CSV table of C-alpha atoms in Angstrom, one decimal:
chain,number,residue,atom,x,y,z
A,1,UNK,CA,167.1,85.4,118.8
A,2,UNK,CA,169.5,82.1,118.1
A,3,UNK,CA,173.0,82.7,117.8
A,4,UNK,CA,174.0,82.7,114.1
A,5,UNK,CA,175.9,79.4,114.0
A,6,UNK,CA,172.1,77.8,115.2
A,7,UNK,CA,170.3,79.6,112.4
A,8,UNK,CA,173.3,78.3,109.8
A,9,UNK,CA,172.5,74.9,110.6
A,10,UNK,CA,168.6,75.3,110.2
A,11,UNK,CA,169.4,76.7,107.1
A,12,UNK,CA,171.1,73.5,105.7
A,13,UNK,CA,167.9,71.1,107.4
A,14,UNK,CA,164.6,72.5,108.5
A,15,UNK,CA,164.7,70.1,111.6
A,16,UNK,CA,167.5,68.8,114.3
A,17,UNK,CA,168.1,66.2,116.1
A,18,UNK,CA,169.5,67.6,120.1
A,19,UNK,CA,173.0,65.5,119.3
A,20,UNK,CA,173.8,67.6,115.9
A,21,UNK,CA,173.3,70.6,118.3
A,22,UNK,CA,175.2,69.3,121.2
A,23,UNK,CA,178.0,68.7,118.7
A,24,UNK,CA,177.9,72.7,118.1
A,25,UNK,CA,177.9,73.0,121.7
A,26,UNK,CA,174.3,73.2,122.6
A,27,UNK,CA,173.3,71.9,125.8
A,28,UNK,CA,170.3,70.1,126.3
A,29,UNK,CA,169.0,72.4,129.1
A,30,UNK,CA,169.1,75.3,126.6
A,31,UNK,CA,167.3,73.9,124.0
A,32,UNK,CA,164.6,73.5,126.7
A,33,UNK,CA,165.0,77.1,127.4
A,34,UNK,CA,164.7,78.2,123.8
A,35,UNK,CA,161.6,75.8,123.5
A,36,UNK,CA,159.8,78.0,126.5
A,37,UNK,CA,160.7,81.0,125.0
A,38,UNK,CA,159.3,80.6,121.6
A,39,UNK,CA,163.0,80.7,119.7
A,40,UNK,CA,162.4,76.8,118.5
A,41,UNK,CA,159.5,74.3,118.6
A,42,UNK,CA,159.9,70.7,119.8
A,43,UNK,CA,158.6,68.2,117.3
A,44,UNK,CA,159.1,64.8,119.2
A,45,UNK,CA,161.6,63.7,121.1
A,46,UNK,CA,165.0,65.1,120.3
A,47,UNK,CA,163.6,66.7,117.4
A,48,UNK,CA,163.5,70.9,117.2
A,49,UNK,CA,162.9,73.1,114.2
A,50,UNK,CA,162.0,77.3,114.0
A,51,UNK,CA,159.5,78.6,115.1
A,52,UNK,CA,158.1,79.2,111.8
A,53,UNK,CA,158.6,75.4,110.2
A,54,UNK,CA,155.8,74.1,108.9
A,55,UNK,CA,155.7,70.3,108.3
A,56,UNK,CA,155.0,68.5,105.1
A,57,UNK,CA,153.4,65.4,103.7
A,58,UNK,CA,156.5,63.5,104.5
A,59,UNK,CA,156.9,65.1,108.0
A,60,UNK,CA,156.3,61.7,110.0
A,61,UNK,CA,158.7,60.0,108.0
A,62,UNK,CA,161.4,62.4,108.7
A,63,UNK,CA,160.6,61.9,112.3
A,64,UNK,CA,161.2,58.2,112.2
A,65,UNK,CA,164.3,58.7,109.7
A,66,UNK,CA,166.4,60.7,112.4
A,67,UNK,CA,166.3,59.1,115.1
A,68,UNK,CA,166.9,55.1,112.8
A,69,UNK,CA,168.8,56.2,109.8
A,70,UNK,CA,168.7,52.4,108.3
A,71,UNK,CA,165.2,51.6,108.4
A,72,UNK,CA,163.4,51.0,104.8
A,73,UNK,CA,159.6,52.8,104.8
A,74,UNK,CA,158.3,50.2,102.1
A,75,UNK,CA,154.6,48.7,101.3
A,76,UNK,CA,151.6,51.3,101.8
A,77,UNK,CA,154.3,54.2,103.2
A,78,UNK,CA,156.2,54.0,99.7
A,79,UNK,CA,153.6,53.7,98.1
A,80,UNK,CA,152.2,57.1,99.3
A,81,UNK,CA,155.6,58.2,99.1
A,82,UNK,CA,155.4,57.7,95.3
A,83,UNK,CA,152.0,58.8,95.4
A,84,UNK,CA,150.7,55.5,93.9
A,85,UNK,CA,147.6,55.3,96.0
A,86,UNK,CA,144.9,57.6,97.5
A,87,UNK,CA,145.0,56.0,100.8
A,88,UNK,CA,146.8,57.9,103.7
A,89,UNK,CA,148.2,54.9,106.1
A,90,UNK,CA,147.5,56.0,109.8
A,91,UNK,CA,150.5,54.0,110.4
A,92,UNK,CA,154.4,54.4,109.4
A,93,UNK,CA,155.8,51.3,107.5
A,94,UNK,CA,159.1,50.2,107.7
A,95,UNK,CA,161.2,47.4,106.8
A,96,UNK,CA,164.1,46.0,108.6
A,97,UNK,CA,166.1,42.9,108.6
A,98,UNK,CA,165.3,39.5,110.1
A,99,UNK,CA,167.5,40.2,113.5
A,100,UNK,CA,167.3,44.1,114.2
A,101,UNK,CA,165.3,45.3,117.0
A,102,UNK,CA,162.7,48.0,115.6
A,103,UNK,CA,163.0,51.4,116.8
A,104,UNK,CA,160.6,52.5,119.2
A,105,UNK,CA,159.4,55.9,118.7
A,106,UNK,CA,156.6,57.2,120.9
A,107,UNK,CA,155.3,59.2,117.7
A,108,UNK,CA,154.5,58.3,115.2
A,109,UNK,CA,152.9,54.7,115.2
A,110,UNK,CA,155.3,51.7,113.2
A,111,UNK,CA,154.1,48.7,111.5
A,112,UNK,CA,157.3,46.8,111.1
A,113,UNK,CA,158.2,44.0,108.7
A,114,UNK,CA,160.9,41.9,108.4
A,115,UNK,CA,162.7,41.7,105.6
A,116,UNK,CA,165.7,38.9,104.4
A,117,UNK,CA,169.0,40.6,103.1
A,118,UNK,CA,168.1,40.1,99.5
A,119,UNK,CA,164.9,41.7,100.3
A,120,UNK,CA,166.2,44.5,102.3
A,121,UNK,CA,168.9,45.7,100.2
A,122,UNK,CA,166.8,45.4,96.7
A,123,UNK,CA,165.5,48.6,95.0
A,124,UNK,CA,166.0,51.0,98.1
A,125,UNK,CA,166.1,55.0,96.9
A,126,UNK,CA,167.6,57.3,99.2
A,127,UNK,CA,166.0,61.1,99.0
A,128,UNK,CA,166.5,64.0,101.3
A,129,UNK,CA,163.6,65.4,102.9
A,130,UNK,CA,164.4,68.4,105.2
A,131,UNK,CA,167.6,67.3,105.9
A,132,UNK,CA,166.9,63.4,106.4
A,133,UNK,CA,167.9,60.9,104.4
A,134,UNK,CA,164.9,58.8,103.7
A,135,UNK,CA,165.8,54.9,102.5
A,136,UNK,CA,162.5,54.1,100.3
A,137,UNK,CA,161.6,51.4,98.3
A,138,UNK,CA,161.8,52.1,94.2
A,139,UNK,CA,158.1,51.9,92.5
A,140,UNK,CA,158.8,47.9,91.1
A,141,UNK,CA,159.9,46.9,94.6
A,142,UNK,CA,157.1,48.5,96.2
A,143,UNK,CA,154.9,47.1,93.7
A,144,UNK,CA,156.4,43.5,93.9
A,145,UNK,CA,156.0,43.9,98.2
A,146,UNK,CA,153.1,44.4,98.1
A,147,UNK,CA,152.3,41.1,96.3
A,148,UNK,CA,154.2,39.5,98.6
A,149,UNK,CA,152.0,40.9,101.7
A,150,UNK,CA,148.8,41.4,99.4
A,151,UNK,CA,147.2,39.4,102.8
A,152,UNK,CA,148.0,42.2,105.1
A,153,UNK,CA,147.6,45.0,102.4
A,154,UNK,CA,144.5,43.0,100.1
A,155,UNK,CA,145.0,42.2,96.8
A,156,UNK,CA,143.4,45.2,95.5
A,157,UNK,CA,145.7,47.6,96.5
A,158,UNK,CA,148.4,45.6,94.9
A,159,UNK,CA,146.6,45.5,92.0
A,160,UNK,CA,146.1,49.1,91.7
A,161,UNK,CA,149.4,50.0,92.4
A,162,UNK,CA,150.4,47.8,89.7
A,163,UNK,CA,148.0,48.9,87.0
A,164,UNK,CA,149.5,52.7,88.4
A,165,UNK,CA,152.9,52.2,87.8
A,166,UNK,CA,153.2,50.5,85.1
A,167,UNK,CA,150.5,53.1,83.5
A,168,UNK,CA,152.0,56.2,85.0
A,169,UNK,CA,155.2,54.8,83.0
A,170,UNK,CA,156.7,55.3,86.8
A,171,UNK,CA,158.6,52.3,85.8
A,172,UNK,CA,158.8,49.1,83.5
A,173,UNK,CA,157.8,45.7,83.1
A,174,UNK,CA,161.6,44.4,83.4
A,175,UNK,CA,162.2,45.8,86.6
A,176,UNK,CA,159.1,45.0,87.9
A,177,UNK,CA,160.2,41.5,87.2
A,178,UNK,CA,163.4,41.8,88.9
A,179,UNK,CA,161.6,42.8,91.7
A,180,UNK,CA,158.9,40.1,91.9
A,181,UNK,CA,162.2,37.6,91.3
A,182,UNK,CA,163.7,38.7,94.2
A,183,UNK,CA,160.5,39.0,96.4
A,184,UNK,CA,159.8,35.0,95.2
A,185,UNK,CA,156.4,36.1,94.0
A,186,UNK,CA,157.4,36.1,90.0
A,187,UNK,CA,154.8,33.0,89.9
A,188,UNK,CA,151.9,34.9,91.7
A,189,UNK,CA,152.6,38.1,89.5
A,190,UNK,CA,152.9,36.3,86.1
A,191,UNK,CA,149.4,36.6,85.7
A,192,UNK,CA,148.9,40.2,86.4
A,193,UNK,CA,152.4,41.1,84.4
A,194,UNK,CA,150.4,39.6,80.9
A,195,UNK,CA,147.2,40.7,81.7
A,196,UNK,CA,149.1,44.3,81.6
A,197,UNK,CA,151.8,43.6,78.9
């Protein structure tokens, strides 16, 4: 059994990074011992939850969330995240900005962009998923990204997650323009806006 203070902080997030414990006073060496004897389960590096947690959909994201708080899952991540397409990315992408080092993570497997400050900083939700705070891309700026890498993504899948937003009502024309105006792909989306409006 966990001392009470332990189970207290699991009840606020269903997974922990080893420095919030240390900062309760938990040493490393007995959150290996607690591992072997069943009380938590390791779920990467640094990461530990109850015995009985049981991951979600957004799971992999919280793993990369914890450990680099400031990057931005955007492009096919996002857009699973706001469940704009049927396709399940095997890879995690993020954004970050044009001079930060990516984080490496050993699970689970990045596809990094780069990002200018504009670009960075521009329609980025936050949400809290158990007990991360997950920086996401908004549905226009996901939309208008992936225009901008529709070479790395295909045109189709920027397509449909146009013709899903803006059908869903998951957002509007006018942001979607503010979006594509900050991305500098207003003139490739023109088209595609009319076709719609």
């Amino acid at each position: 059994m966990l001392p009470t203070p332990i189970h207290r902080l699991f009840a606020h997030s269903s997974t922990l990074r080893s420095s919030e414990l240390a900062t309760q006073g938990v040493p490393r060496m007995q959150l290996s011992r607690w591992v072997a004897e069943g009380k938590l389960q390791r779920l990467g590096r640094g990461l530990y939850a109850l015995p009985d947690y049981a991951p979600n959909q957004h799971a992999s994201l919280v793993e990369v969330a914890s450990p680099a708080p400031r990057v931005v899952f955007c492009l096919l991540t996002a857009l699973r995240f706001h469940e704009l397409t049927t396709q399940a990315p095997f890879e995690v992408w993020i954004a970050i900005g044009n001079k930060e080092h990516p984080p490496r993570l050993p699970y689970p497997k990045l596809r990094v962009h780069r990002f200018s400050p504009a670009s960075l900083h521009y329609g980025v939700e936050e949400h809290r998923v158990d007990g991360a705070k997950l920086r996401v891309t908004d549905v226009a700026k996901t939309v208008a990204d992936c225009f901008k890498f529709r070479n790395k993504i295909g045109l189709d899948v920027a397509l449909e997650a146009l013709r899903d937003a803006v059908q869903g009502r998951r957002t509007n024309m006018d942001e979607i323009w503010r979006a594509a105006t900050v991305c500098r792909v207003a003139a490739v989306m023109r088209p595609y806006l009319e076709s719609l409006g």
